[in-house]
Amino acid sequence: MNQRSWVRFGGLAAALLLAVTATGCTKKSEGTAPAGAPARTPGQVKIALVPGGAHPYFQPWKDAAATAKTDLGVADVTFNETADWDQTKQNDVLKSLAAQGYNAFGVFGVSPENINATFEDLKRQGFPVASLASCPAGDVDKADFCLSTDVRLAAYKAAQAAIEAIGGQGALVHLTGNKVDSNTQRRIAGVQQAVEESGGKVELLQTVTDVDKDLQTAQKAVADLLAAKGEQIQGIVNTAYNPAVAAAEGVERSKLPIKVVAIDDDKTILAGLKDGSVAATVLQNPVGQASVGSYALTKLAGGCTMSRPGVIIDSGSFVVTKDAIDTYDTDRQAKTDELKKAFDSRYLSCK
């Protein structure tokens, strides 16, 4: 199973769901806890944050886990990335963690098409479950909630930034992840929407999928693209981590006048913003996903329930240019604080 670098999300429905969720932290009325699930004190809660495998995007979860353990006063928050991008292996990892006493789970599912079965299995055991940085495919989330980037919206923002960078007209190329992933299709739709809104002034010359397995795959794809069509391209919009890094490196080496819009804040991307070789990047909120996810899981383990079980919540995406390179993290922290307050006032139903 290929790695998913630009973290998956359930699409524009997130914004709609945010608007209609019930308010107030009141007595439990909906989403009752599974039978046999005891209310635990924070000192009895052991949280496992489990991405689908090793990937640069998830590295901030490690520090967020350590911080959450201290701030929340829970017994433990562990980070386990050993699933090797295989859903069966991830299921085995989750079973092993449960056997070790972990009783609350934040999971980035390897397979969005099948992850609901995993969530249901954990829920049957009485564990609170968060779908973090990725939502299941389709319209149903069997986790307590999904806290993730709205990938269609973020891709739309990225394409808008690229169109602005090329002066509102010209040819764009879109580099992204696994073609069969439903969330890749959402990203493609977001880019296409921005292109269509140009009224024919911008052409989407090509969408290149399946180039996020690793950096080497992305580098070869970018080299081949520039060799074949470099002179025709005015801008490259990236909606996956590895091709973003490869595009920034490749365009800089080629000296072609191509505007690159990236994703996330790899050091290569930040360096490109500073020297002008990257026009903009769209940042996500991995720390917020891990820290707010852990907070909500602790509340659920303590007896709270979700006012709307399975709600999809946008963890935020932020367009950053050179002018904002020193302040963008302040915006992400503000969004994280806002999300935590929203769980207390809107999403959680507590005694």
PDB file of N, CA and C in Angstrom, residues 158-174 191 194-195 198 200-205 230 232-237 251 256-261 277-280:
ATOM      1  N   ALA A 158      -4.715  25.711  -2.824  1.00  0.00           N
ATOM      2  CA  ALA A 158      -3.406  25.585  -3.471  1.00  0.00           C
ATOM      3  C   ALA A 158      -3.481  25.992  -4.932  1.00  0.00           C
ATOM      4  N   ALA A 159      -4.520  25.532  -5.634  1.00  0.00           N
ATOM      5  CA  ALA A 159      -4.666  25.874  -7.047  1.00  0.00           C
ATOM      6  C   ALA A 159      -4.918  27.367  -7.218  1.00  0.00           C
ATOM      7  N   GLN A 160      -5.714  27.948  -6.340  1.00  0.00           N
ATOM      8  CA  GLN A 160      -5.941  29.394  -6.400  1.00  0.00           C
ATOM      9  C   GLN A 160      -4.623  30.150  -6.231  1.00  0.00           C
ATOM     10  N   ALA A 161      -3.795  29.700  -5.287  1.00  0.00           N
ATOM     11  CA  ALA A 161      -2.497  30.349  -5.063  1.00  0.00           C
ATOM     12  C   ALA A 161      -1.606  30.214  -6.292  1.00  0.00           C
ATOM     13  N   ALA A 162      -1.640  29.037  -6.937  1.00  0.00           N
ATOM     14  CA  ALA A 162      -0.833  28.833  -8.142  1.00  0.00           C
ATOM     15  C   ALA A 162      -1.317  29.718  -9.281  1.00  0.00           C
ATOM     16  N   ILE A 163      -2.628  29.831  -9.433  1.00  0.00           N
ATOM     17  CA  ILE A 163      -3.180  30.680 -10.500  1.00  0.00           C
ATOM     18  C   ILE A 163      -2.799  32.135 -10.269  1.00  0.00           C
ATOM     19  N   GLU A 164      -2.870  32.567  -9.020  1.00  0.00           N
ATOM     20  CA  GLU A 164      -2.447  33.934  -8.713  1.00  0.00           C
ATOM     21  C   GLU A 164      -0.967  34.124  -9.015  1.00  0.00           C
ATOM     22  N   ALA A 165      -0.145  33.121  -8.684  1.00  0.00           N
ATOM     23  CA  ALA A 165       1.299  33.231  -8.893  1.00  0.00           C
ATOM     24  C   ALA A 165       1.670  33.344 -10.367  1.00  0.00           C
ATOM     25  N   ILE A 166       0.873  32.722 -11.267  1.00  0.00           N
ATOM     26  CA  ILE A 166       1.182  32.782 -12.700  1.00  0.00           C
ATOM     27  C   ILE A 166       0.453  33.926 -13.394  1.00  0.00           C
ATOM     28  N   GLY A 167      -0.116  34.814 -12.615  1.00  0.00           N
ATOM     29  CA  GLY A 167      -0.754  35.987 -13.184  1.00  0.00           C
ATOM     30  C   GLY A 167      -2.151  35.744 -13.732  1.00  0.00           C
ATOM     31  N   GLY A 168      -2.775  34.666 -13.311  1.00  0.00           N
ATOM     32  CA  GLY A 168      -4.158  34.425 -13.689  1.00  0.00           C
ATOM     33  C   GLY A 168      -4.370  33.751 -15.021  1.00  0.00           C
ATOM     34  N   GLN A 169      -3.286  33.380 -15.689  1.00  0.00           N
ATOM     35  CA  GLN A 169      -3.449  32.671 -16.955  1.00  0.00           C
ATOM     36  C   GLN A 169      -2.205  31.840 -17.262  1.00  0.00           C
ATOM     37  N   GLY A 170      -2.413  30.752 -18.019  1.00  0.00           N
ATOM     38  CA  GLY A 170      -1.299  29.875 -18.364  1.00  0.00           C
ATOM     39  C   GLY A 170      -1.640  28.418 -18.103  1.00  0.00           C
ATOM     40  N   ALA A 171      -0.612  27.579 -18.114  1.00  0.00           N
ATOM     41  CA  ALA A 171      -0.794  26.136 -17.985  1.00  0.00           C
ATOM     42  C   ALA A 171      -0.282  25.657 -16.631  1.00  0.00           C
ATOM     43  N   LEU A 172      -1.132  24.866 -15.964  1.00  0.00           N
ATOM     44  CA  LEU A 172      -0.781  24.265 -14.678  1.00  0.00           C
ATOM     45  C   LEU A 172      -0.618  22.763 -14.826  1.00  0.00           C
ATOM     46  N   VAL A 173       0.226  22.178 -13.968  1.00  0.00           N
ATOM     47  CA  VAL A 173       0.310  20.736 -13.784  1.00  0.00           C
ATOM     48  C   VAL A 173       0.037  20.453 -12.313  1.00  0.00           C
ATOM     49  N   HIS A 174      -0.713  19.406 -12.060  1.00  0.00           N
ATOM     50  CA  HIS A 174      -1.057  19.008 -10.699  1.00  0.00           C
ATOM     51  C   HIS A 174      -0.359  17.692 -10.370  1.00  0.00           C
ATOM     52  N   VAL A 191      -8.678  21.108  -7.314  1.00  0.00           N
ATOM     53  CA  VAL A 191      -7.841  21.805  -8.294  1.00  0.00           C
ATOM     54  C   VAL A 191      -8.661  22.133  -9.538  1.00  0.00           C
ATOM     55  N   ALA A 194     -10.893  25.231  -9.145  1.00  0.00           N
ATOM     56  CA  ALA A 194     -10.188  26.504  -9.259  1.00  0.00           C
ATOM     57  C   ALA A 194      -9.848  26.827 -10.713  1.00  0.00           C
ATOM     58  N   VAL A 195      -9.441  25.797 -11.465  1.00  0.00           N
ATOM     59  CA  VAL A 195      -9.121  26.004 -12.878  1.00  0.00           C
ATOM     60  C   VAL A 195     -10.366  26.432 -13.655  1.00  0.00           C
ATOM     61  N   SER A 198     -11.390  30.034 -13.563  1.00  0.00           N
ATOM     62  CA  SER A 198     -10.588  31.006 -14.311  1.00  0.00           C
ATOM     63  C   SER A 198     -11.249  31.409 -15.621  1.00  0.00           C
ATOM     64  N   GLY A 200     -11.440  29.737 -18.443  1.00  0.00           N
ATOM     65  CA  GLY A 200     -10.685  29.349 -19.625  1.00  0.00           C
ATOM     66  C   GLY A 200      -9.313  29.986 -19.736  1.00  0.00           C
ATOM     67  N   LYS A 201      -8.973  30.859 -18.807  1.00  0.00           N
ATOM     68  CA  LYS A 201      -7.655  31.507 -18.859  1.00  0.00           C
ATOM     69  C   LYS A 201      -6.534  30.576 -18.395  1.00  0.00           C
ATOM     70  N   VAL A 202      -6.905  29.582 -17.592  1.00  0.00           N
ATOM     71  CA  VAL A 202      -5.918  28.624 -17.087  1.00  0.00           C
ATOM     72  C   VAL A 202      -6.247  27.246 -17.623  1.00  0.00           C
ATOM     73  N   GLU A 203      -5.216  26.559 -18.115  1.00  0.00           N
ATOM     74  CA  GLU A 203      -5.364  25.193 -18.621  1.00  0.00           C
ATOM     75  C   GLU A 203      -4.700  24.232 -17.647  1.00  0.00           C
ATOM     76  N   LEU A 204      -5.418  23.163 -17.298  1.00  0.00           N
ATOM     77  CA  LEU A 204      -4.800  22.095 -16.513  1.00  0.00           C
ATOM     78  C   LEU A 204      -4.149  21.145 -17.502  1.00  0.00           C
ATOM     79  N   LEU A 205      -2.866  21.333 -17.718  1.00  0.00           N
ATOM     80  CA  LEU A 205      -2.143  20.603 -18.753  1.00  0.00           C
ATOM     81  C   LEU A 205      -2.076  19.114 -18.447  1.00  0.00           C
ATOM     82  N   GLY A 230       8.535  20.945 -19.748  1.00  0.00           N
ATOM     83  CA  GLY A 230       8.946  22.079 -18.931  1.00  0.00           C
ATOM     84  C   GLY A 230       8.693  23.431 -19.561  1.00  0.00           C
ATOM     85  N   GLN A 232       6.356  24.277 -21.501  1.00  0.00           N
ATOM     86  CA  GLN A 232       4.926  24.566 -21.651  1.00  0.00           C
ATOM     87  C   GLN A 232       4.262  24.934 -20.332  1.00  0.00           C
ATOM     88  N   ILE A 233       4.959  24.728 -19.240  1.00  0.00           N
ATOM     89  CA  ILE A 233       4.338  24.835 -17.913  1.00  0.00           C
ATOM     90  C   ILE A 233       4.640  26.189 -17.278  1.00  0.00           C
ATOM     91  N   GLN A 234       3.583  26.844 -16.809  1.00  0.00           N
ATOM     92  CA  GLN A 234       3.772  28.080 -16.045  1.00  0.00           C
ATOM     93  C   GLN A 234       3.731  27.836 -14.531  1.00  0.00           C
ATOM     94  N   GLY A 235       2.984  26.819 -14.096  1.00  0.00           N
ATOM     95  CA  GLY A 235       2.874  26.576 -12.662  1.00  0.00           C
ATOM     96  C   GLY A 235       2.680  25.110 -12.345  1.00  0.00           C
ATOM     97  N   ILE A 236       3.168  24.689 -11.174  1.00  0.00           N
ATOM     98  CA  ILE A 236       2.957  23.335 -10.665  1.00  0.00           C
ATOM     99  C   ILE A 236       2.298  23.451  -9.299  1.00  0.00           C
ATOM    100  N   VAL A 237       1.141  22.813  -9.161  1.00  0.00           N
ATOM    101  CA  VAL A 237       0.460  22.768  -7.869  1.00  0.00           C
ATOM    102  C   VAL A 237       0.587  21.354  -7.311  1.00  0.00           C
ATOM    103  N   VAL A 251      12.530  22.270 -10.066  1.00  0.00           N
ATOM    104  CA  VAL A 251      12.373  23.556 -10.746  1.00  0.00           C
ATOM    105  C   VAL A 251      13.539  24.477 -10.424  1.00  0.00           C
ATOM    106  N   LEU A 256      13.914  26.913 -14.822  1.00  0.00           N
ATOM    107  CA  LEU A 256      12.743  27.244 -15.623  1.00  0.00           C
ATOM    108  C   LEU A 256      11.858  28.221 -14.848  1.00  0.00           C
ATOM    109  N   PRO A 257      11.191  29.131 -15.558  1.00  0.00           N
ATOM    110  CA  PRO A 257      10.358  30.137 -14.879  1.00  0.00           C
ATOM    111  C   PRO A 257       8.989  29.586 -14.467  1.00  0.00           C
ATOM    112  N   ILE A 258       8.994  28.503 -13.702  1.00  0.00           N
ATOM    113  CA  ILE A 258       7.764  27.836 -13.281  1.00  0.00           C
ATOM    114  C   ILE A 258       7.489  28.185 -11.822  1.00  0.00           C
ATOM    115  N   LYS A 259       6.252  28.572 -11.562  1.00  0.00           N
ATOM    116  CA  LYS A 259       5.848  28.871 -10.195  1.00  0.00           C
ATOM    117  C   LYS A 259       5.401  27.583  -9.503  1.00  0.00           C
ATOM    118  N   VAL A 260       5.951  27.316  -8.342  1.00  0.00           N
ATOM    119  CA  VAL A 260       5.643  26.097  -7.590  1.00  0.00           C
ATOM    120  C   VAL A 260       4.825  26.453  -6.357  1.00  0.00           C
ATOM    121  N   VAL A 261       3.683  25.792  -6.203  1.00  0.00           N
ATOM    122  CA  VAL A 261       2.921  25.880  -4.959  1.00  0.00           C
ATOM    123  C   VAL A 261       2.983  24.509  -4.307  1.00  0.00           C
ATOM    124  N   SER A 277      11.947  30.574  -4.829  1.00  0.00           N
ATOM    125  CA  SER A 277      11.744  29.509  -5.809  1.00  0.00           C
ATOM    126  C   SER A 277      10.431  28.759  -5.584  1.00  0.00           C
ATOM    127  N   VAL A 278       9.832  28.915  -4.421  1.00  0.00           N
ATOM    128  CA  VAL A 278       8.497  28.397  -4.134  1.00  0.00           C
ATOM    129  C   VAL A 278       7.584  29.590  -3.891  1.00  0.00           C
ATOM    130  N   ALA A 279       6.481  29.644  -4.632  1.00  0.00           N
ATOM    131  CA  ALA A 279       5.598  30.805  -4.539  1.00  0.00           C
ATOM    132  C   ALA A 279       4.760  30.784  -3.268  1.00  0.00           C
ATOM    133  N   ALA A 280       4.319  29.606  -2.871  1.00  0.00           N
ATOM    134  CA  ALA A 280       3.473  29.474  -1.682  1.00  0.00           C
ATOM    135  C   ALA A 280       3.425  28.011  -1.279  1.00  0.00           C
TER     136      ALA A 280
END
